[in-house]
mmCIF file of N, CA and C in Angstrom:
data_model
loop_
_atom_site.group_PDB
_atom_site.id
_atom_site.type_symbol
_atom_site.label_atom_id
_atom_site.label_comp_id
_atom_site.label_asym_id
_atom_site.label_seq_id
_atom_site.Cartn_x
_atom_site.Cartn_y
_atom_site.Cartn_z
ATOM 1 N N ASN A 6 -65.062 12.653 82.956
ATOM 2 C CA ASN A 6 -66.451 13.015 83.136
ATOM 3 C C ASN A 6 -67.210 12.835 81.832
ATOM 4 N N VAL A 7 -68.397 12.298 81.958
ATOM 5 C CA VAL A 7 -69.269 12.104 80.803
ATOM 6 C C VAL A 7 -70.615 12.717 81.146
ATOM 7 N N SER A 8 -71.136 13.517 80.230
ATOM 8 C CA SER A 8 -72.478 14.050 80.426
ATOM 9 C C SER A 8 -73.135 14.253 79.071
ATOM 10 N N PHE A 9 -74.461 14.179 79.082
ATOM 11 C CA PHE A 9 -75.206 14.485 77.870
ATOM 12 C C PHE A 9 -76.549 15.071 78.256
ATOM 13 N N THR A 10 -77.075 15.879 77.358
ATOM 14 C CA THR A 10 -78.404 16.456 77.512
ATOM 15 C C THR A 10 -79.136 16.291 76.188
ATOM 16 N N VAL A 11 -80.397 15.877 76.263
ATOM 17 C CA VAL A 11 -81.220 15.667 75.080
ATOM 18 C C VAL A 11 -82.475 16.519 75.214
ATOM 19 N N GLU A 12 -82.832 17.232 74.162
ATOM 20 C CA GLU A 12 -84.092 17.970 74.156
ATOM 21 C C GLU A 12 -85.222 16.964 73.967
ATOM 22 N N THR A 13 -86.133 16.919 74.931
ATOM 23 C CA THR A 13 -87.213 15.928 74.870
ATOM 24 C C THR A 13 -88.145 16.145 73.680
ATOM 25 N N LYS A 14 -88.275 17.378 73.215
ATOM 26 C CA LYS A 14 -89.142 17.624 72.058
ATOM 27 C C LYS A 14 -88.573 17.018 70.779
ATOM 28 N N SER A 15 -87.318 16.577 70.812
ATOM 29 C CA SER A 15 -86.681 16.019 69.621
ATOM 30 C C SER A 15 -87.086 14.569 69.350
ATOM 31 N N ILE A 16 -87.963 13.996 70.182
ATOM 32 C CA ILE A 16 -88.404 12.606 69.968
ATOM 33 C C ILE A 16 -88.918 12.445 68.542
ATOM 34 N N ASP A 17 -88.490 11.367 67.880
ATOM 35 C CA ASP A 17 -88.907 11.123 66.511
ATOM 36 C C ASP A 17 -89.039 9.619 66.307
ATOM 37 N N THR A 18 -90.289 9.140 66.307
ATOM 38 C CA THR A 18 -90.561 7.723 66.091
ATOM 39 C C THR A 18 -91.009 7.450 64.660
ATOM 40 N N ARG A 19 -90.957 8.485 63.837
ATOM 41 C CA ARG A 19 -91.416 8.437 62.446
ATOM 42 C C ARG A 19 -92.935 8.268 62.351
ATOM 43 N N ASN A 20 -93.623 8.696 63.425
ATOM 44 C CA ASN A 20 -95.083 8.691 63.447
ATOM 45 C C ASN A 20 -95.488 9.972 64.179
ATOM 46 N N GLU A 21 -95.855 11.005 63.431
ATOM 47 C CA GLU A 21 -96.102 12.329 64.015
ATOM 48 C C GLU A 21 -97.182 12.322 65.084
ATOM 49 N N LYS A 22 -98.257 11.559 64.875
ATOM 50 C CA LYS A 22 -99.325 11.505 65.868
ATOM 51 C C LYS A 22 -98.809 10.914 67.185
ATOM 52 N N ARG A 23 -98.032 9.838 67.089
ATOM 53 C CA ARG A 23 -97.445 9.231 68.288
ATOM 54 C C ARG A 23 -96.453 10.194 68.930
ATOM 55 N N ASP A 24 -95.634 10.867 68.122
ATOM 56 C CA ASP A 24 -94.655 11.818 68.653
ATOM 57 C C ASP A 24 -95.347 12.946 69.422
ATOM 58 N N GLU A 25 -96.461 13.458 68.892
ATOM 59 C CA GLU A 25 -97.217 14.503 69.594
ATOM 60 C C GLU A 25 -97.702 14.001 70.953
ATOM 61 N N HIS A 26 -98.174 12.752 70.997
ATOM 62 C CA HIS A 26 -98.629 12.192 72.271
ATOM 63 C C HIS A 26 -97.450 12.039 73.244
ATOM 64 N N LEU A 27 -96.307 11.576 72.738
ATOM 65 C CA LEU A 27 -95.132 11.419 73.600
ATOM 66 C C LEU A 27 -94.636 12.764 74.140
ATOM 67 N N ARG A 28 -94.829 13.834 73.392
ATOM 68 C CA ARG A 28 -94.423 15.172 73.844
ATOM 69 C C ARG A 28 -95.417 15.769 74.850
ATOM 70 N N SER A 29 -96.606 15.187 74.958
ATOM 71 C CA SER A 29 -97.666 15.728 75.821
ATOM 72 C C SER A 29 -97.396 15.435 77.296
ATOM 73 N N ALA A 30 -98.287 15.948 78.146
ATOM 74 C CA ALA A 30 -98.173 15.733 79.599
ATOM 75 C C ALA A 30 -98.347 14.270 79.988
ATOM 76 N N ASP A 31 -98.900 13.431 79.109
ATOM 77 C CA ASP A 31 -99.008 11.999 79.403
ATOM 78 C C ASP A 31 -97.638 11.334 79.496
ATOM 79 N N PHE A 32 -96.646 11.897 78.794
ATOM 80 C CA PHE A 32 -95.319 11.290 78.751
ATOM 81 C C PHE A 32 -94.234 12.305 79.128
ATOM 82 N N PHE A 33 -93.531 12.856 78.136
ATOM 83 C CA PHE A 33 -92.379 13.721 78.415
ATOM 84 C C PHE A 33 -92.750 15.111 78.921
ATOM 85 N N ASP A 34 -93.932 15.575 78.627
ATOM 86 C CA ASP A 34 -94.375 16.912 79.050
ATOM 87 C C ASP A 34 -93.306 17.944 78.702
ATOM 88 N N VAL A 35 -93.006 18.046 77.410
ATOM 89 C CA VAL A 35 -91.876 18.848 76.945
ATOM 90 C C VAL A 35 -91.988 20.333 77.265
ATOM 91 N N GLU A 36 -93.202 20.819 77.472
ATOM 92 C CA GLU A 36 -93.350 22.234 77.841
ATOM 93 C C GLU A 36 -92.807 22.482 79.245
ATOM 94 N N LYS A 37 -92.954 21.519 80.121
ATOM 95 C CA LYS A 37 -92.508 21.648 81.505
ATOM 96 C C LYS A 37 -91.099 21.085 81.726
ATOM 97 N N PHE A 38 -90.774 19.985 81.033
ATOM 98 C CA PHE A 38 -89.483 19.302 81.192
ATOM 99 C C PHE A 38 -88.818 19.202 79.821
ATOM 100 N N SER A 39 -88.088 20.224 79.445
ATOM 101 C CA SER A 39 -87.581 20.338 78.071
ATOM 102 C C SER A 39 -86.352 19.475 77.777
ATOM 103 N N THR A 40 -85.706 18.936 78.819
ATOM 104 C CA THR A 40 -84.521 18.127 78.580
ATOM 105 C C THR A 40 -84.504 16.881 79.465
ATOM 106 N N ALA A 41 -83.720 15.918 79.033
ATOM 107 C CA ALA A 41 -83.324 14.763 79.835
ATOM 108 C C ALA A 41 -81.801 14.823 79.867
ATOM 109 N N SER A 42 -81.186 14.437 80.987
ATOM 110 C CA SER A 42 -79.724 14.573 81.075
ATOM 111 C C SER A 42 -79.103 13.463 81.906
ATOM 112 N N PHE A 43 -77.812 13.283 81.706
ATOM 113 C CA PHE A 43 -77.015 12.311 82.459
ATOM 114 C C PHE A 43 -75.696 12.963 82.830
ATOM 115 N N HIS A 44 -75.254 12.723 84.064
ATOM 116 C CA HIS A 44 -73.955 13.209 84.537
ATOM 117 C C HIS A 44 -73.261 12.060 85.257
ATOM 118 N N SER A 45 -72.083 11.688 84.769
ATOM 119 C CA SER A 45 -71.385 10.536 85.331
ATOM 120 C C SER A 45 -70.799 10.824 86.700
ATOM 121 N N LYS A 46 -70.631 9.750 87.460
ATOM 122 C CA LYS A 46 -69.982 9.823 88.761
ATOM 123 C C LYS A 46 -68.786 8.881 88.831
ATOM 124 N N LYS A 47 -68.865 7.754 88.083
ATOM 125 C CA LYS A 47 -67.826 6.736 88.187
ATOM 126 C C LYS A 47 -67.845 5.861 86.948
ATOM 127 N N ILE A 48 -66.656 5.451 86.501
ATOM 128 C CA ILE A 48 -66.547 4.480 85.421
ATOM 129 C C ILE A 48 -65.591 3.386 85.874
ATOM 130 N N THR A 49 -65.994 2.139 85.611
ATOM 131 C CA THR A 49 -65.149 1.001 85.975
ATOM 132 C C THR A 49 -65.081 0.042 84.802
ATOM 133 N N SER A 50 -63.966 -0.669 84.710
ATOM 134 C CA SER A 50 -63.803 -1.674 83.669
ATOM 135 C C SER A 50 -64.646 -2.893 84.012
ATOM 136 N N SER A 51 -65.254 -3.497 82.988
ATOM 137 C CA SER A 51 -66.031 -4.723 83.206
ATOM 138 C C SER A 51 -65.641 -5.801 82.195
ATOM 139 N N GLY A 52 -64.445 -5.695 81.641
ATOM 140 C CA GLY A 52 -63.954 -6.652 80.653
ATOM 141 C C GLY A 52 -63.197 -5.923 79.563
ATOM 142 N N LYS A 53 -62.693 -6.683 78.601
ATOM 143 C CA LYS A 53 -61.939 -6.075 77.507
ATOM 144 C C LYS A 53 -62.838 -5.125 76.717
ATOM 145 N N ASN A 54 -62.472 -3.848 76.700
ATOM 146 C CA ASN A 54 -63.208 -2.797 75.977
ATOM 147 C C ASN A 54 -64.635 -2.594 76.485
ATOM 148 N N LYS A 55 -64.919 -3.029 77.709
ATOM 149 C CA LYS A 55 -66.255 -2.879 78.285
ATOM 150 C C LYS A 55 -66.152 -2.158 79.627
ATOM 151 N N TYR A 56 -67.177 -1.333 79.884
ATOM 152 C CA TYR A 56 -67.148 -0.495 81.084
ATOM 153 C C TYR A 56 -68.552 -0.365 81.670
ATOM 154 N N LYS A 57 -68.593 0.013 82.932
ATOM 155 C CA LYS A 57 -69.832 0.393 83.614
ATOM 156 C C LYS A 57 -69.705 1.880 83.916
ATOM 157 N N LEU A 58 -70.641 2.660 83.412
ATOM 158 C CA LEU A 58 -70.643 4.104 83.608
ATOM 159 C C LEU A 58 -71.822 4.464 84.499
ATOM 160 N N ALA A 59 -71.532 4.806 85.744
ATOM 161 C CA ALA A 59 -72.576 5.113 86.725
ATOM 162 C C ALA A 59 -72.721 6.620 86.870
ATOM 163 N N GLY A 60 -73.957 7.053 87.050
ATOM 164 C CA GLY A 60 -74.191 8.480 87.240
ATOM 165 C C GLY A 60 -75.652 8.764 87.514
ATOM 166 N N ASP A 61 -76.002 10.028 87.412
ATOM 167 C CA ASP A 61 -77.370 10.470 87.668
ATOM 168 C C ASP A 61 -78.069 10.804 86.359
ATOM 169 N N PHE A 62 -79.249 10.206 86.169
ATOM 170 C CA PHE A 62 -80.067 10.443 84.985
ATOM 171 C C PHE A 62 -81.310 11.211 85.426
ATOM 172 N N THR A 63 -81.573 12.319 84.727
ATOM 173 C CA THR A 63 -82.736 13.151 85.046
ATOM 174 C C THR A 63 -83.704 13.127 83.873
ATOM 175 N N LEU A 64 -84.953 12.784 84.181
ATOM 176 C CA LEU A 64 -86.023 12.738 83.192
ATOM 177 C C LEU A 64 -87.305 13.147 83.883
ATOM 178 N N HIS A 65 -88.078 14.008 83.253
ATOM 179 C CA HIS A 65 -89.391 14.385 83.765
ATOM 180 C C HIS A 65 -89.282 15.009 85.160
ATOM 181 N N GLY A 66 -88.158 15.696 85.406
ATOM 182 C CA GLY A 66 -87.949 16.373 86.681
ATOM 183 C C GLY A 66 -87.503 15.475 87.821
ATOM 184 N N VAL A 67 -87.220 14.211 87.526
ATOM 185 C CA VAL A 67 -86.798 13.245 88.548
ATOM 186 C C VAL A 67 -85.384 12.775 88.238
ATOM 187 N N THR A 68 -84.522 12.747 89.257
ATOM 188 C CA THR A 68 -83.147 12.286 89.098
ATOM 189 C C THR A 68 -82.958 10.987 89.862
ATOM 190 N N LYS A 69 -82.413 9.984 89.162
ATOM 191 C CA LYS A 69 -82.161 8.665 89.749
ATOM 192 C C LYS A 69 -80.791 8.176 89.291
ATOM 193 N N PRO A 70 -80.150 7.320 90.108
ATOM 194 C CA PRO A 70 -78.890 6.721 89.655
ATOM 195 C C PRO A 70 -79.156 5.699 88.545
ATOM 196 N N VAL A 71 -78.305 5.721 87.527
ATOM 197 C CA VAL A 71 -78.401 4.791 86.405
ATOM 198 C C VAL A 71 -76.984 4.360 86.034
ATOM 199 N N THR A 72 -76.842 3.093 85.646
ATOM 200 C CA THR A 72 -75.552 2.594 85.169
ATOM 201 C C THR A 72 -75.688 2.146 83.719
ATOM 202 N N PHE A 73 -74.859 2.717 82.861
ATOM 203 C CA PHE A 73 -74.808 2.339 81.451
ATOM 204 C C PHE A 73 -73.747 1.265 81.248
ATOM 205 N N ASP A 74 -74.062 0.259 80.434
ATOM 206 C CA ASP A 74 -73.070 -0.694 79.950
ATOM 207 C C ASP A 74 -72.470 -0.064 78.699
ATOM 208 N N VAL A 75 -71.153 0.116 78.708
ATOM 209 C CA VAL A 75 -70.470 0.824 77.632
ATOM 210 C C VAL A 75 -69.480 -0.120 76.954
ATOM 211 N N GLU A 76 -69.414 -0.042 75.626
ATOM 212 C CA GLU A 76 -68.431 -0.815 74.882
ATOM 213 C C GLU A 76 -67.648 0.117 73.968
ATOM 214 N N TYR A 77 -66.327 0.014 74.054
ATOM 215 C CA TYR A 77 -65.443 0.789 73.189
ATOM 216 C C TYR A 77 -65.407 0.110 71.828
ATOM 217 N N GLY A 78 -65.722 0.864 70.769
ATOM 218 C CA GLY A 78 -65.796 0.308 69.428
ATOM 219 C C GLY A 78 -64.544 0.465 68.592
ATOM 220 N N GLY A 79 -63.585 1.253 69.070
ATOM 221 C CA GLY A 79 -62.353 1.451 68.328
ATOM 222 C C GLY A 79 -62.124 2.898 67.965
ATOM 223 N N SER A 80 -61.058 3.109 67.188
ATOM 224 C CA SER A 80 -60.712 4.470 66.780
ATOM 225 C C SER A 80 -60.364 4.498 65.291
ATOM 226 N N ILE A 81 -60.504 5.693 64.704
ATOM 227 C CA ILE A 81 -60.167 5.897 63.298
ATOM 228 C C ILE A 81 -59.534 7.278 63.156
ATOM 229 N N LYS A 82 -58.857 7.492 62.052
ATOM 230 C CA LYS A 82 -58.392 8.828 61.676
ATOM 231 C C LYS A 82 -59.431 9.406 60.729
ATOM 232 N N ASP A 83 -59.915 10.618 61.049
ATOM 233 C CA ASP A 83 -60.905 11.230 60.167
ATOM 234 C C ASP A 83 -60.213 11.851 58.960
ATOM 235 N N PHE A 84 -60.980 12.474 58.081
ATOM 236 C CA PHE A 84 -60.431 13.017 56.838
ATOM 237 C C PHE A 84 -59.448 14.165 57.058
ATOM 238 N N GLU A 85 -59.439 14.740 58.268
ATOM 239 C CA GLU A 85 -58.478 15.793 58.600
ATOM 240 C C GLU A 85 -57.282 15.259 59.381
ATOM 241 N N GLY A 86 -57.238 13.925 59.595
ATOM 242 C CA GLY A 86 -56.123 13.316 60.308
ATOM 243 C C GLY A 86 -56.267 13.278 61.819
ATOM 244 N N HIS A 87 -57.425 13.676 62.344
ATOM 245 C CA HIS A 87 -57.661 13.623 63.789
ATOM 246 C C HIS A 87 -58.194 12.245 64.182
ATOM 247 N N THR A 88 -57.787 11.776 65.330
ATOM 248 C CA THR A 88 -58.274 10.489 65.816
ATOM 249 C C THR A 88 -59.648 10.663 66.455
ATOM 250 N N ARG A 89 -60.574 9.788 66.074
ATOM 251 C CA ARG A 89 -61.930 9.783 66.643
ATOM 252 C C ARG A 89 -62.173 8.396 67.225
ATOM 253 N N VAL A 90 -62.903 8.364 68.332
ATOM 254 C CA VAL A 90 -63.210 7.105 69.004
ATOM 255 C C VAL A 90 -64.715 6.864 68.999
ATOM 256 N N GLY A 91 -65.089 5.590 69.058
ATOM 257 C CA GLY A 91 -66.502 5.249 69.056
ATOM 258 C C GLY A 91 -66.871 4.385 70.247
ATOM 259 N N PHE A 92 -68.049 4.626 70.779
ATOM 260 C CA PHE A 92 -68.576 3.859 71.905
ATOM 261 C C PHE A 92 -70.055 3.594 71.671
ATOM 262 N N SER A 93 -70.547 2.508 72.235
ATOM 263 C CA SER A 93 -71.984 2.284 72.331
ATOM 264 C C SER A 93 -72.291 2.101 73.812
ATOM 265 N N ALA A 94 -73.476 2.537 74.216
ATOM 266 C CA ALA A 94 -73.857 2.450 75.622
ATOM 267 C C ALA A 94 -75.346 2.171 75.722
ATOM 268 N N SER A 95 -75.733 1.434 76.761
ATOM 269 C CA SER A 95 -77.150 1.169 76.977
ATOM 270 C C SER A 95 -77.447 1.040 78.468
ATOM 271 N N ALA A 96 -78.664 1.403 78.816
ATOM 272 C CA ALA A 96 -79.154 1.272 80.193
ATOM 273 C C ALA A 96 -80.658 1.080 80.135
ATOM 274 N N LYS A 97 -81.188 0.389 81.125
ATOM 275 C CA LYS A 97 -82.628 0.178 81.209
ATOM 276 C C LYS A 97 -83.157 0.949 82.414
ATOM 277 N N ILE A 98 -84.252 1.689 82.196
ATOM 278 C CA ILE A 98 -84.917 2.393 83.292
ATOM 279 C C ILE A 98 -86.386 1.971 83.333
ATOM 280 N N ASN A 99 -87.010 2.196 84.474
ATOM 281 C CA ASN A 99 -88.444 1.999 84.602
ATOM 282 C C ASN A 99 -89.090 3.386 84.500
ATOM 283 N N ARG A 100 -89.915 3.591 83.498
ATOM 284 C CA ARG A 100 -90.499 4.919 83.252
ATOM 285 C C ARG A 100 -91.334 5.409 84.430
ATOM 286 N N LYS A 101 -91.934 4.496 85.182
ATOM 287 C CA LYS A 101 -92.747 4.889 86.327
ATOM 288 C C LYS A 101 -91.896 5.503 87.436
ATOM 289 N N ASP A 102 -90.620 5.111 87.512
ATOM 290 C CA ASP A 102 -89.707 5.713 88.492
ATOM 291 C C ASP A 102 -89.522 7.205 88.244
ATOM 292 N N TYR A 103 -89.836 7.643 87.021
ATOM 293 C CA TYR A 103 -89.671 9.042 86.631
ATOM 294 C C TYR A 103 -91.024 9.751 86.499
ATOM 295 N N GLY A 104 -92.063 9.148 87.046
ATOM 296 C CA GLY A 104 -93.379 9.779 87.046
ATOM 297 C C GLY A 104 -94.112 9.693 85.726
ATOM 298 N N ILE A 105 -93.685 8.811 84.833
ATOM 299 C CA ILE A 105 -94.351 8.641 83.542
ATOM 300 C C ILE A 105 -95.154 7.349 83.625
ATOM 301 N N SER A 106 -96.447 7.480 83.928
ATOM 302 C CA SER A 106 -97.237 6.291 84.231
ATOM 303 C C SER A 106 -98.413 6.047 83.285
ATOM 304 N N TRP A 107 -98.603 6.890 82.269
ATOM 305 C CA TRP A 107 -99.742 6.719 81.350
ATOM 306 C C TRP A 107 -99.727 5.320 80.755
ATOM 307 N N ASN A 108 -100.901 4.739 80.608
ATOM 308 C CA ASN A 108 -101.053 3.456 79.940
ATOM 309 C C ASN A 108 -102.492 3.325 79.472
ATOM 310 N N LYS A 109 -102.772 2.300 78.722
ATOM 311 C CA LYS A 109 -104.117 2.069 78.196
ATOM 312 C C LYS A 109 -104.373 0.567 78.211
ATOM 313 N N ILE A 110 -105.566 0.181 78.646
ATOM 314 C CA ILE A 110 -105.951 -1.229 78.614
ATOM 315 C C ILE A 110 -106.413 -1.558 77.195
ATOM 316 N N LEU A 111 -105.869 -2.624 76.653
ATOM 317 C CA LEU A 111 -106.213 -3.047 75.293
ATOM 318 C C LEU A 111 -107.571 -3.753 75.269
ATOM 319 N N ASP A 112 -108.179 -3.808 74.086
ATOM 320 C CA ASP A 112 -109.499 -4.423 73.919
ATOM 321 C C ASP A 112 -109.537 -5.861 74.444
ATOM 322 N N LYS A 113 -108.456 -6.607 74.248
ATOM 323 C CA LYS A 113 -108.410 -8.006 74.683
ATOM 324 C C LYS A 113 -107.735 -8.156 76.047
ATOM 325 N N GLY A 114 -107.631 -7.055 76.780
ATOM 326 C CA GLY A 114 -106.970 -7.088 78.081
ATOM 327 C C GLY A 114 -105.493 -6.788 77.936
ATOM 328 N N GLY A 115 -104.814 -6.665 79.023
ATOM 329 C CA GLY A 115 -103.398 -6.327 78.982
ATOM 330 C C GLY A 115 -103.211 -4.837 78.792
ATOM 331 N N LEU A 116 -101.986 -4.417 78.938
ATOM 332 C CA LEU A 116 -101.652 -2.997 78.822
ATOM 333 C C LEU A 116 -100.910 -2.715 77.525
ATOM 334 N N ALA A 117 -101.097 -1.512 77.009
ATOM 335 C CA ALA A 117 -100.469 -1.115 75.750
ATOM 336 C C ALA A 117 -98.959 -0.945 75.896
ATOM 337 N N LEU A 118 -98.504 -0.495 77.082
ATOM 338 C CA LEU A 118 -97.089 -0.180 77.271
ATOM 339 C C LEU A 118 -96.470 -0.950 78.419
ATOM 340 N N GLY A 119 -95.224 -1.342 78.232
ATOM 341 C CA GLY A 119 -94.452 -1.914 79.325
ATOM 342 C C GLY A 119 -93.862 -0.795 80.162
ATOM 343 N N GLU A 120 -93.248 -1.150 81.262
ATOM 344 C CA GLU A 120 -92.658 -0.155 82.155
ATOM 345 C C GLU A 120 -91.192 0.106 81.854
ATOM 346 N N ASP A 121 -90.476 -0.908 81.333
ATOM 347 C CA ASP A 121 -89.049 -0.746 81.073
ATOM 348 C C ASP A 121 -88.790 -0.015 79.764
ATOM 349 N N VAL A 122 -87.811 0.872 79.794
ATOM 350 C CA VAL A 122 -87.392 1.628 78.621
ATOM 351 C C VAL A 122 -85.893 1.435 78.457
ATOM 352 N N LEU A 123 -85.464 1.048 77.257
ATOM 353 C CA LEU A 123 -84.048 0.872 76.973
ATOM 354 C C LEU A 123 -83.507 2.154 76.351
ATOM 355 N N ILE A 124 -82.478 2.702 76.967
ATOM 356 C CA ILE A 124 -81.805 3.887 76.445
ATOM 357 C C ILE A 124 -80.539 3.405 75.756
ATOM 358 N N THR A 125 -80.369 3.743 74.478
ATOM 359 C CA THR A 125 -79.167 3.355 73.750
ATOM 360 C C THR A 125 -78.500 4.593 73.163
ATOM 361 N N LEU A 126 -77.194 4.591 73.215
ATOM 362 C CA LEU A 126 -76.400 5.700 72.695
ATOM 363 C C LEU A 126 -75.333 5.161 71.756
ATOM 364 N N GLN A 127 -75.141 5.835 70.638
ATOM 365 C CA GLN A 127 -74.024 5.576 69.730
ATOM 366 C C GLN A 127 -73.202 6.852 69.723
ATOM 367 N N ILE A 128 -71.960 6.770 70.150
ATOM 368 C CA ILE A 128 -71.162 7.964 70.387
ATOM 369 C C ILE A 128 -69.896 7.929 69.536
ATOM 370 N N GLU A 129 -69.640 9.028 68.865
ATOM 371 C CA GLU A 129 -68.380 9.243 68.167
ATOM 372 C C GLU A 129 -67.831 10.567 68.673
ATOM 373 N N ALA A 130 -66.560 10.562 69.082
ATOM 374 C CA ALA A 130 -65.997 11.762 69.698
ATOM 375 C C ALA A 130 -64.510 11.868 69.385
ATOM 376 N N PRO A 131 -63.954 13.083 69.501
ATOM 377 C CA PRO A 131 -62.507 13.225 69.349
ATOM 378 C C PRO A 131 -61.805 12.475 70.474
ATOM 379 N N GLU A 132 -60.665 11.910 70.158
ATOM 380 C CA GLU A 132 -59.877 11.224 71.185
ATOM 381 C C GLU A 132 -59.358 12.255 72.187
ATOM 382 N N VAL A 133 -59.454 11.920 73.454
ATOM 383 C CA VAL A 133 -58.955 12.803 74.516
ATOM 384 C C VAL A 133 -57.699 12.182 75.086
ATOM 385 N N LYS A 134 -56.623 12.912 75.039
ATOM 386 C CA LYS A 134 -55.338 12.425 75.582
ATOM 387 C C LYS A 134 -55.261 12.774 77.044
ATOM 388 N N LYS A 135 -54.703 11.863 77.835
ATOM 389 C CA LYS A 135 -54.521 12.117 79.272
ATOM 390 C C LYS A 135 -53.293 12.968 79.507
#
């Protein structure tokens, strides 16, 4: 089983004004929806050290199925002699599917924001023995 929860107020784009807007009701609405989460349902191999991790992703009060592409990065012994493993994972979602539809028309036409959002994770964890 794989699961994670992220506090939406923790968004940090290194631009405080933009971060405040992202925390507002136009986007994450952190006062109402304080977390985003994922809970796995199935993992399958998709090649050497590659996997598909399917589960439910909840954002902005909406839960949808999402599949992450996962790659095993290897293992190391930490300074205490414990084995740690590394993974990277990514998935693409459409923000409008989660009720996040704010946008702005630019001066020369077109929209300020696209609909697709790439979620990327870099994971380091203790090795779990079966």
